[in-house]
Amino acid sequence: MNLNTFRIVEVSKDKVGSYIKLDVQLPDGDCIIRWDLDEMTYKNIQEVVSKKHFDSLAIDNRYEILPYVSTYQERPNSQPYFNGVIRCIQGNRVAKVEFPCSERFAGNMEWFRKEVKKLEDIKHLFWENFC
């Protein structure tokens, strides 16, 4: 079981909207899910997974999204900012890249981290529901 990361399979758009396709491992099994994204979060994740993070010609990068989001405010009572983290892996090299995300994405990530314990909890997100 790997609740520390979700492997990114694809970041794309279709007729329904922007999404990230994730390989998720839970105690009772693995699954592929579709997680809808708002436009700002989609653009920022897409930028991370399309950029070269190592000085290398190798193209076998693997991307994982970490299941937490950091929050900060410049001043008390000001608009909060949210950042997610993607880990880019190439062989034995790893780079952690923060990306700005929406409050909605941050809330969804928090829900997943705190509430999801088994496949039944996310059956509405299974990839085959959207094919």
C-alpha atoms as one frame of an Amber mdcrd trajectory, in Angstrom:
protein
   0.000   0.000   0.000   1.305   3.428  -0.903  -0.775   6.214   0.606   2.173
   8.570   0.316   1.795   9.132  -3.431  -0.509   8.633  -6.372   1.190   7.775
  -9.678   0.171  10.195 -12.415  -0.903   8.281 -15.515  -2.174  11.221 -17.575
  -3.078  14.908 -17.333  -5.492  15.877 -20.079  -8.805  17.331 -21.234 -11.816
  15.752 -22.887 -15.429  16.719 -23.613 -16.234  16.616 -19.875 -13.300  18.838
 -18.848  -9.790  18.816 -17.408  -8.660  15.828 -15.368  -5.780  13.906 -13.882
  -5.717  10.120 -14.241  -4.140   8.521 -11.168  -3.015   5.036 -10.178  -4.041
   4.660  -6.526  -3.077   1.894  -4.107  -5.323   1.138  -1.126  -5.242  -1.722
   1.401  -7.894  -3.684  -0.520  -6.470  -3.155  -4.012  -5.285  -0.830  -6.750
  -7.354   1.227  -9.145  -7.152   3.952 -11.747  -9.252   7.026 -10.991 -10.289
  10.175 -12.786 -10.014  13.326 -10.708 -11.602  16.386 -12.315  -9.510  19.542
 -12.156 -10.313  23.237 -12.310  -8.535  25.131 -15.081  -5.868  26.774 -12.893
  -4.838  23.527 -11.189  -4.887  21.682 -14.535  -2.558  24.228 -16.178  -0.120
  24.140 -13.258   0.025  20.336 -13.077   0.362  20.118 -16.875   3.299  22.531
 -16.731   5.086  20.421 -14.101   4.698  17.118 -15.977   5.738  18.599 -19.321
   8.957  20.265 -18.110  12.420  18.670 -17.998  13.476  18.548 -14.370  16.847
  16.869 -14.955  19.717  17.593 -17.344  19.209  14.355 -19.190  18.030  13.110
 -22.552  16.221  10.224 -20.872  12.470  10.378 -21.211  11.521   7.752 -18.652
  10.334  10.204 -16.016   7.646   9.036 -13.628   5.417  11.523 -11.808   3.681
  11.095  -8.486   1.428  13.517  -6.706   1.860  13.712  -2.957  -1.409  13.607
  -0.986  -1.075  16.867   0.870  -1.323  20.563   0.122   0.387  23.444   1.900
  -1.440  26.683   2.641  -0.155  30.144   3.378  -1.467  33.678   3.749   0.513
  36.848   3.169  -1.453  38.721   5.860  -4.029  37.713   8.449  -7.533  37.559
   6.928  -6.107  37.702   3.382  -6.846  35.237   0.588  -5.040  31.937   1.276
  -2.753  30.365  -1.329  -2.533  26.603  -1.840   0.364  24.530  -3.218   0.411
  20.858  -4.121   3.552  18.782  -4.657   4.530  16.510  -7.537   7.526  14.227
  -7.356   9.410  13.675 -10.618  11.433  10.460 -10.622  14.074   9.451 -13.149
  16.086   6.405 -12.179  17.508   7.174  -8.741  17.015  10.941  -9.034  14.016
  12.681  -7.506  12.812  16.273  -7.731   9.921  17.657  -5.699   8.074  20.417
  -7.523   5.432  22.599  -5.887   2.559  23.907  -7.970  -0.204  26.410  -7.182
  -3.611  24.770  -6.882  -7.148  25.783  -6.077  -8.898  25.606  -2.732 -11.194
  22.982  -4.297  -8.235  20.754  -5.215  -6.745  21.251  -1.735 -10.058  20.248
  -0.154 -10.350  17.166  -2.357  -6.818  16.125  -1.436  -7.594  16.602   2.260
 -10.779  14.520   1.871  -8.827  11.735   0.185  -6.104  11.728   2.803  -8.502
  11.703   5.768 -11.577   9.830   4.540 -10.585   7.288   1.888  -9.730   3.911
   3.402 -10.872   1.380   0.775 -11.822   1.105  -2.899 -15.531   1.362  -2.064
 -14.916   4.952  -0.871 -13.786   6.047  -4.336 -15.796   3.800  -6.645 -17.461
   6.915  -8.111 -14.003   8.012  -9.357 -13.043   4.706 -11.067 -11.745   5.334
 -14.580 -14.114   2.843 -16.189 -17.082   4.968 -15.033 -15.986   7.648 -17.509
 -15.166   5.536 -20.567
